[in-house]
PDB file of C-alpha atoms in Angstrom:
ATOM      1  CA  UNK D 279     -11.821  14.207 -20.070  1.00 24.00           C
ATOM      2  CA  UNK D 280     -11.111  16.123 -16.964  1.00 28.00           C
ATOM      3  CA  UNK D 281     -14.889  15.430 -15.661  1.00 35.00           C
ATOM      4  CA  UNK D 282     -17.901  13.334 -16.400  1.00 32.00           C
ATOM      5  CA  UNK D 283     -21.593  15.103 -16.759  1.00 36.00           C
ATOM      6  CA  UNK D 284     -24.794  13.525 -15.952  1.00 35.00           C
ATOM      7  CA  UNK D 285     -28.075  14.175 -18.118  1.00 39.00           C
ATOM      8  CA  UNK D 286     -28.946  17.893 -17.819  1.00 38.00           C
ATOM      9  CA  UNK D 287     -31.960  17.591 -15.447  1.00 40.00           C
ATOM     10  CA  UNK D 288     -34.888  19.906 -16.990  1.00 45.00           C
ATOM     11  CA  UNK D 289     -38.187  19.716 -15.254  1.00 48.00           C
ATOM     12  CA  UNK D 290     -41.118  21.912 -14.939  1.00 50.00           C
ATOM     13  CA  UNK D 291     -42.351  22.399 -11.439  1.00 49.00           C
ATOM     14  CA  UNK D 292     -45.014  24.555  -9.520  1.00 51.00           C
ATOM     15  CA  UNK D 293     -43.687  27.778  -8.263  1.00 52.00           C
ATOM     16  CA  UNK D 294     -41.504  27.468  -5.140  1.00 51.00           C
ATOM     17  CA  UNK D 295     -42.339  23.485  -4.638  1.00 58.00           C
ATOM     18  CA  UNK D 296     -39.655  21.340  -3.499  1.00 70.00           C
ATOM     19  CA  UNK D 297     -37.441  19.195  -5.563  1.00 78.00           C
ATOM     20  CA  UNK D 298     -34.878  16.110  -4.899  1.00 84.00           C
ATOM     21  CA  UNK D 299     -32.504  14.995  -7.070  1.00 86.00           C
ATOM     22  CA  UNK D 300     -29.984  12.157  -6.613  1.00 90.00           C
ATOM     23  CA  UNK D 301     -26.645  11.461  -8.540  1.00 91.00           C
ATOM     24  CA  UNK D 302     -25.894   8.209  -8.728  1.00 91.00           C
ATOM     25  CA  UNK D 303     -22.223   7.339 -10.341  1.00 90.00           C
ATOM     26  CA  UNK D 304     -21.354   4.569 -12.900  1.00 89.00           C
ATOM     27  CA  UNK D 305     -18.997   1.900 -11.574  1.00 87.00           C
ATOM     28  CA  UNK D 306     -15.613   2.932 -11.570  1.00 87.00           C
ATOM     29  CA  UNK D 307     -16.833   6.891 -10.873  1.00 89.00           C
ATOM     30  CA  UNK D 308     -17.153   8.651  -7.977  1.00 90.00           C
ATOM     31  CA  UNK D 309     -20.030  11.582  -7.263  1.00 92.00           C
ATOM     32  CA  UNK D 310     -17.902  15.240  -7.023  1.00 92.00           C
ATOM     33  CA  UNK D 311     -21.135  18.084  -6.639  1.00 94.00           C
ATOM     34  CA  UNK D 312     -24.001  19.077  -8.236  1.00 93.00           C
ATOM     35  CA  UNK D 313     -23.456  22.200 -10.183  1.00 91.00           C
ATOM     36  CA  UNK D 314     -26.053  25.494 -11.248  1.00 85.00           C
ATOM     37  CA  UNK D 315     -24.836  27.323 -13.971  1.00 81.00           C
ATOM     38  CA  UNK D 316     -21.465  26.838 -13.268  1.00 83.00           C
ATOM     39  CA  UNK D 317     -22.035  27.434  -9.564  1.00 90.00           C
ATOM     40  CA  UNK D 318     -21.531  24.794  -7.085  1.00 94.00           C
ATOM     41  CA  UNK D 319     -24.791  24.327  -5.349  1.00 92.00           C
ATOM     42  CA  UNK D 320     -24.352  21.344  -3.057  1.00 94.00           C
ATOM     43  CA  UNK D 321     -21.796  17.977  -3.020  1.00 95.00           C
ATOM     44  CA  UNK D 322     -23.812  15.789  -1.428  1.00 95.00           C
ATOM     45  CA  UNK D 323     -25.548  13.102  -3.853  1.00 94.00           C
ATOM     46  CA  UNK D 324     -29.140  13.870  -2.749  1.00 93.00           C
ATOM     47  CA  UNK D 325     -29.972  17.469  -2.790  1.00 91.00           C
ATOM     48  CA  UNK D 326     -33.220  19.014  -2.276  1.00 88.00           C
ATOM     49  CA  UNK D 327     -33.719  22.506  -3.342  1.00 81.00           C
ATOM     50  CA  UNK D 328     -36.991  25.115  -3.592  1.00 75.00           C
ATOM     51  CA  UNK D 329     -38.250  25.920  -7.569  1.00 69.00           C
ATOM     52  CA  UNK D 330     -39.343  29.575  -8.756  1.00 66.00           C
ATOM     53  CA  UNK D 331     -37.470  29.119 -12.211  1.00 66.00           C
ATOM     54  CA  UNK D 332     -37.099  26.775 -14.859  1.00 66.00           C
ATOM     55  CA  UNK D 333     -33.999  26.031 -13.727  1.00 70.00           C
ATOM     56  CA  UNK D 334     -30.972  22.756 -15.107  1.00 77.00           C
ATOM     57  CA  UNK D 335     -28.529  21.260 -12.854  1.00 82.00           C
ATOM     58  CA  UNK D 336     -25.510  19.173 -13.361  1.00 89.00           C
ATOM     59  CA  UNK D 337     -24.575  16.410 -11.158  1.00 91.00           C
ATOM     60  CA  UNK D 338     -20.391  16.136 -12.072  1.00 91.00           C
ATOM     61  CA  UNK D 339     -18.533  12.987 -11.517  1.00 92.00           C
ATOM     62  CA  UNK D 340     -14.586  11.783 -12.035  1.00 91.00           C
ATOM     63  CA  UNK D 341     -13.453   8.780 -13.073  1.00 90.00           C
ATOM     64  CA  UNK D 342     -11.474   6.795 -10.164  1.00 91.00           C
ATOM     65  CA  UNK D 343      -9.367   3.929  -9.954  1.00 93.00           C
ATOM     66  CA  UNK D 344      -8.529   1.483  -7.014  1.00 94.00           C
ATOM     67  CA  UNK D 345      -4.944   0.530  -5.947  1.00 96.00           C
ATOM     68  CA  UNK D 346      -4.327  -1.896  -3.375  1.00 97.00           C
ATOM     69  CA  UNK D 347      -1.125  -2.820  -1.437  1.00 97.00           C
ATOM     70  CA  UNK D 348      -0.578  -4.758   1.715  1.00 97.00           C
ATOM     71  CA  UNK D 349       2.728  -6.392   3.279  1.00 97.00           C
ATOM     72  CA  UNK D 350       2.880 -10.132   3.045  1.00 97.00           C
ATOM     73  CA  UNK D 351       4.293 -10.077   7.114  1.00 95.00           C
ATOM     74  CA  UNK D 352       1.529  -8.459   9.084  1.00 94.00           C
ATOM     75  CA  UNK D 353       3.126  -5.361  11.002  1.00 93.00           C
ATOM     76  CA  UNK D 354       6.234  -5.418   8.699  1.00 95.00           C
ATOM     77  CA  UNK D 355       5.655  -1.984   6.943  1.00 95.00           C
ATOM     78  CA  UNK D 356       3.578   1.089   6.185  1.00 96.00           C
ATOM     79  CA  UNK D 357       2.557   1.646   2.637  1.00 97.00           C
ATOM     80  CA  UNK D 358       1.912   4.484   1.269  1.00 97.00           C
ATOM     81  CA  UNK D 359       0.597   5.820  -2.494  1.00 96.00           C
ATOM     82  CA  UNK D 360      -2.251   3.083  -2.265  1.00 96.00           C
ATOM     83  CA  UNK D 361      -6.074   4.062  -2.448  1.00 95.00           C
ATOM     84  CA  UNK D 362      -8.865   5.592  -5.048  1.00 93.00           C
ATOM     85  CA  UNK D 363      -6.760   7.661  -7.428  1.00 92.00           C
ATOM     86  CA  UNK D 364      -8.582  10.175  -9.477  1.00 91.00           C
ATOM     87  CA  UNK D 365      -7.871  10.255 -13.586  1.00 89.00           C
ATOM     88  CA  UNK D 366      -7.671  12.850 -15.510  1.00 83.00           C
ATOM     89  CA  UNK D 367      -5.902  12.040 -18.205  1.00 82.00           C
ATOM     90  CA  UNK D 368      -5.588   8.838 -20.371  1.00 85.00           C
ATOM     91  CA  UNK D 369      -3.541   7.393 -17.794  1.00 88.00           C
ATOM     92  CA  UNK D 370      -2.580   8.158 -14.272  1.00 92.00           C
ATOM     93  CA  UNK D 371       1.157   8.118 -12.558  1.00 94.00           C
ATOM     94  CA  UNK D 372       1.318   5.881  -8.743  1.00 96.00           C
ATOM     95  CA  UNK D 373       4.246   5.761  -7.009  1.00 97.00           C
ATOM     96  CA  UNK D 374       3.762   3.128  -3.985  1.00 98.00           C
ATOM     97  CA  UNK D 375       6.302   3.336  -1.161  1.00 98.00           C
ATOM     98  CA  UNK D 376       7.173   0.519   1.404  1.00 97.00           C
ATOM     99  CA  UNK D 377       8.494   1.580   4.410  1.00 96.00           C
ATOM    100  CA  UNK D 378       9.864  -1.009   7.175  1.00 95.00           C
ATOM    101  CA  UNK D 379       8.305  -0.591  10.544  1.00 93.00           C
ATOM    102  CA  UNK D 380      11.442  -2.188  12.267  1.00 91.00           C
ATOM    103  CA  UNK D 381      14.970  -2.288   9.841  1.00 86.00           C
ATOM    104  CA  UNK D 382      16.400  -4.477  12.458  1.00 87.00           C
ATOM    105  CA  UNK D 383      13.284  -7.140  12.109  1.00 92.00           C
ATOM    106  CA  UNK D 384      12.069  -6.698   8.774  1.00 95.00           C
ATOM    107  CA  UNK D 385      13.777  -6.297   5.304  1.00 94.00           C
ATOM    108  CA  UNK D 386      12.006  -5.521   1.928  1.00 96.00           C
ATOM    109  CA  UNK D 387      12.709  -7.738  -0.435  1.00 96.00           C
ATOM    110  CA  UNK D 388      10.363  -6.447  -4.063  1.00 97.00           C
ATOM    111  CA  UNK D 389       6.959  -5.773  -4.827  1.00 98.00           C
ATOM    112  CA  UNK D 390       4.902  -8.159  -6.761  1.00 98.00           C
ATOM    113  CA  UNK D 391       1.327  -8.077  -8.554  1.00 97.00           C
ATOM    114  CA  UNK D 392       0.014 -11.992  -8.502  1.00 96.00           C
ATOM    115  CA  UNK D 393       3.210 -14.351  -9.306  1.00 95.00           C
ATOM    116  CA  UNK D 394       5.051 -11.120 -11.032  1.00 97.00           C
ATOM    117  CA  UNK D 395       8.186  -9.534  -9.391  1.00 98.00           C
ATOM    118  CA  UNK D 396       7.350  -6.060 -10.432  1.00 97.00           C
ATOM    119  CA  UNK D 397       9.824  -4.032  -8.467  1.00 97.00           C
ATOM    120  CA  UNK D 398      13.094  -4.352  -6.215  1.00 97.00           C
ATOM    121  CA  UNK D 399      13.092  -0.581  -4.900  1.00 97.00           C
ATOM    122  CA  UNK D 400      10.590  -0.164  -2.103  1.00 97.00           C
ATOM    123  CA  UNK D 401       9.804   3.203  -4.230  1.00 97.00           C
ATOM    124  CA  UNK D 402       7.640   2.158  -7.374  1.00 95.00           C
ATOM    125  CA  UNK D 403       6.113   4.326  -9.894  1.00 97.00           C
ATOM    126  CA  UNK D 404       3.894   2.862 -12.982  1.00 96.00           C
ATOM    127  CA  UNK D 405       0.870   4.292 -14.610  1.00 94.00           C
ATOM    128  CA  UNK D 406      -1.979   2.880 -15.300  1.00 94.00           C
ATOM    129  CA  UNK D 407      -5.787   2.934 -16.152  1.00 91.00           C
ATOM    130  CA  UNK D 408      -7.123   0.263 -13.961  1.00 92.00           C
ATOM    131  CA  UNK D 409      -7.408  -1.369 -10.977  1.00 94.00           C
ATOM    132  CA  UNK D 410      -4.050  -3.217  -9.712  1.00 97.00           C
ATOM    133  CA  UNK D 411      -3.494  -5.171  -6.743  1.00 97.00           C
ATOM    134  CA  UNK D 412       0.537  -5.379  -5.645  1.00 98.00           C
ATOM    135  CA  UNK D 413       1.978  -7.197  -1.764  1.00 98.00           C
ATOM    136  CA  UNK D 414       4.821  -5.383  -0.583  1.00 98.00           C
ATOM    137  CA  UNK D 415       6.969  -8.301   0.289  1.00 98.00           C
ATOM    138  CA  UNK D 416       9.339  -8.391   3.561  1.00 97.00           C
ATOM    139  CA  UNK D 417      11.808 -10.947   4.867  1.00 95.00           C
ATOM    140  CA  UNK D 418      12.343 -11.654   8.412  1.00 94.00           C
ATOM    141  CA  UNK D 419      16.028 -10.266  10.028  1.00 91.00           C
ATOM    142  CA  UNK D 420      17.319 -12.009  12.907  1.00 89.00           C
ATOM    143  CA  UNK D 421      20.744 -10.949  15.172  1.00 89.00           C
ATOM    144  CA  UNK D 422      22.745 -14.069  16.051  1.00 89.00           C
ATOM    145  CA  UNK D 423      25.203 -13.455  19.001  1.00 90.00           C
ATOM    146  CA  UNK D 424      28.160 -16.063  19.291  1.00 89.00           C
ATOM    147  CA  UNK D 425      30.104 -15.407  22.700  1.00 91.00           C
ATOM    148  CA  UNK D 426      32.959 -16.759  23.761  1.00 91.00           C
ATOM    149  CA  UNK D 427      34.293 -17.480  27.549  1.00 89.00           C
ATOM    150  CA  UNK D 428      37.784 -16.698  28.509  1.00 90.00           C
ATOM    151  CA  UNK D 429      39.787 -18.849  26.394  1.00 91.00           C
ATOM    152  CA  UNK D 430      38.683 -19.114  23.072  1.00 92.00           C
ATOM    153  CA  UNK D 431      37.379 -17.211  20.289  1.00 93.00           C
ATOM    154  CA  UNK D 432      34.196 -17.724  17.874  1.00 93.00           C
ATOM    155  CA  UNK D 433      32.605 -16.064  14.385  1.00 92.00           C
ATOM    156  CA  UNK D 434      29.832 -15.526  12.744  1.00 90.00           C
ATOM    157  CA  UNK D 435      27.696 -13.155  14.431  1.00 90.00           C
ATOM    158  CA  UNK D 436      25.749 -11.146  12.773  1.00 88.00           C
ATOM    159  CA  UNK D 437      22.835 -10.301  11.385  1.00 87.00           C
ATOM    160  CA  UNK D 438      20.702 -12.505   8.881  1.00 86.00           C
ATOM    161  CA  UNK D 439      17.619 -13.183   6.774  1.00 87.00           C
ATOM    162  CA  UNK D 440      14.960 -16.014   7.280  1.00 84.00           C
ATOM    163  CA  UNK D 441      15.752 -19.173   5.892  1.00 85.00           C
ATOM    164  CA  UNK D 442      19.709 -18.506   5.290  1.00 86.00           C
ATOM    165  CA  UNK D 443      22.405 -20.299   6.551  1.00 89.00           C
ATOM    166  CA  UNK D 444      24.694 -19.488   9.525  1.00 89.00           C
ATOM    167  CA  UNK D 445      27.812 -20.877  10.626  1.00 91.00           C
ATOM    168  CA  UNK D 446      29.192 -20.630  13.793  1.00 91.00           C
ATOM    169  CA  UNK D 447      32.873 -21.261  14.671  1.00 93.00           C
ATOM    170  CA  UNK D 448      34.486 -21.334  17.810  1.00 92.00           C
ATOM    171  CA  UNK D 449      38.136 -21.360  18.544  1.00 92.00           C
ATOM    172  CA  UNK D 450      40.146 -22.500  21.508  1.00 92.00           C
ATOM    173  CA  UNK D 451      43.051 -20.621  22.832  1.00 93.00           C
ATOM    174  CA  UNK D 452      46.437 -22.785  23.563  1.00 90.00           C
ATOM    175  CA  UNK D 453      45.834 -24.745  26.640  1.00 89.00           C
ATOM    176  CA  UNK D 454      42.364 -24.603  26.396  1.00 90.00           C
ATOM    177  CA  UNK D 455      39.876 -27.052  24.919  1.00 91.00           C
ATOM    178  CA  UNK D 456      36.247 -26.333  23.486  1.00 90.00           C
ATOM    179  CA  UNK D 457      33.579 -27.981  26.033  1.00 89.00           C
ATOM    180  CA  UNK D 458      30.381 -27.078  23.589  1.00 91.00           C
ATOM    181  CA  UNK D 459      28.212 -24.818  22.036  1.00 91.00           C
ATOM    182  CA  UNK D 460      25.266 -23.559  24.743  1.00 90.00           C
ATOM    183  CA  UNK D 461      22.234 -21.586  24.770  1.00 88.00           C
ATOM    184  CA  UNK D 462      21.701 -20.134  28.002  1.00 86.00           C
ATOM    185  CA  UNK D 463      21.951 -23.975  29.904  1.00 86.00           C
ATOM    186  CA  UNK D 464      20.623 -25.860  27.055  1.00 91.00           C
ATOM    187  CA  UNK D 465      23.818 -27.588  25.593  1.00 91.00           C
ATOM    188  CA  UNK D 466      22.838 -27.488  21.185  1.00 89.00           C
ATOM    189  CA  UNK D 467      26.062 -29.186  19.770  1.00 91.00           C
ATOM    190  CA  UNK D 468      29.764 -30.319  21.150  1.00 91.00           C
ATOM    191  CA  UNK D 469      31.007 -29.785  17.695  1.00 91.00           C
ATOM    192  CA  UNK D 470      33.216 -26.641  17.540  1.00 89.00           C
ATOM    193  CA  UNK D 471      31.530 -25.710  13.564  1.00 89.00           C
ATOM    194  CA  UNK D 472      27.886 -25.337  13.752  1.00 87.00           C
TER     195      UNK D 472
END
């Protein structure tokens, strides 16, 4: 199972006349060489060779399959483990790896193949026989800065994911009264809980 053989190619031609032979592989195999008696004699698909001999060639192949991966946020990761992936055996072992291009921007959230959660560990080995498709999924991170002036206190800074909820709470000092909540000039709420 380690390789797959074309036909043995036997022919009769005239003494030192030229001869072309072309592999062509099977869907789902991939052309490896063309092979004389054991002896690699070219690995290009199309090879052209002078006859004094009887003479048989093998034209190997390997069985290959296709594993795609892509982020669901453009520009949010690298991925690697993904590509053509040689088997020689029953079944072969993948392990994909997502990688955030930015930690402060972008975390990774699981992997999924269609509607299937199929990982939470940006590291993810399966085997397989076939071709799989899997999105490498990311969520959005976003720093929120709450400053106070002199005479109060606020909370909730941080850091946090698209889509979740943030509070912000600010907190005047004795003698001092909250006047509103402003980003840069742009006054966004009087209310001291936002």
């Amino acid at each position: 199972k380690l390789h797959y053989f074309a036909e043995w190619w036997k022919q009769l031609y005239g003494e030192s006349e030229g001869v072309t032979v072309t592999a062509s592989p099977s869907d789902g195999y991939k052309f490896v060489n063309w092979t004389m008696n054991g002896q690699v004699v070219s690995t290009n698909p199309t090879y052209t060779f002078s006859v004094s001999t009887n003479c048989s060639l093998t034209a190997n192949f390997e069985k290959y399959i296709s594993v795609f991966a892509t982020t669901n946020i453009e520009g949010a990761g690298a991925i690697s483990g993904a590509g053509d992936i040689t088997i020689t055996d029953e079944t072969v072992r993948v392990t994909l790896v997502a990688i955030s291009s930015n930690s402060d921007k972008y975390q990774f959230v699981n992997w999924t193949e269609g509607e299937t959660i199929v990982s939470e560990s940006p590291s993810f080995t399966f085997e397989t026989n076939e071709n799989r498709t899997f999105v490498a999924n990311f969520i959005a991170r976003y720093s929120i800065e709450a400053l106070a002036s002199e005479g109060g206190e606020t909370s909730g800074s941080g850091v946090y994911t698209s889509g979740k909820m943030v509070q912000l709470v600010a907190f005047a000092n004795e003698q001092f009264r909250f006047s509103g909540w402003y980003e840069a000039d742009t006054l966004l709420s009087s209310n001291s809980a936002i």
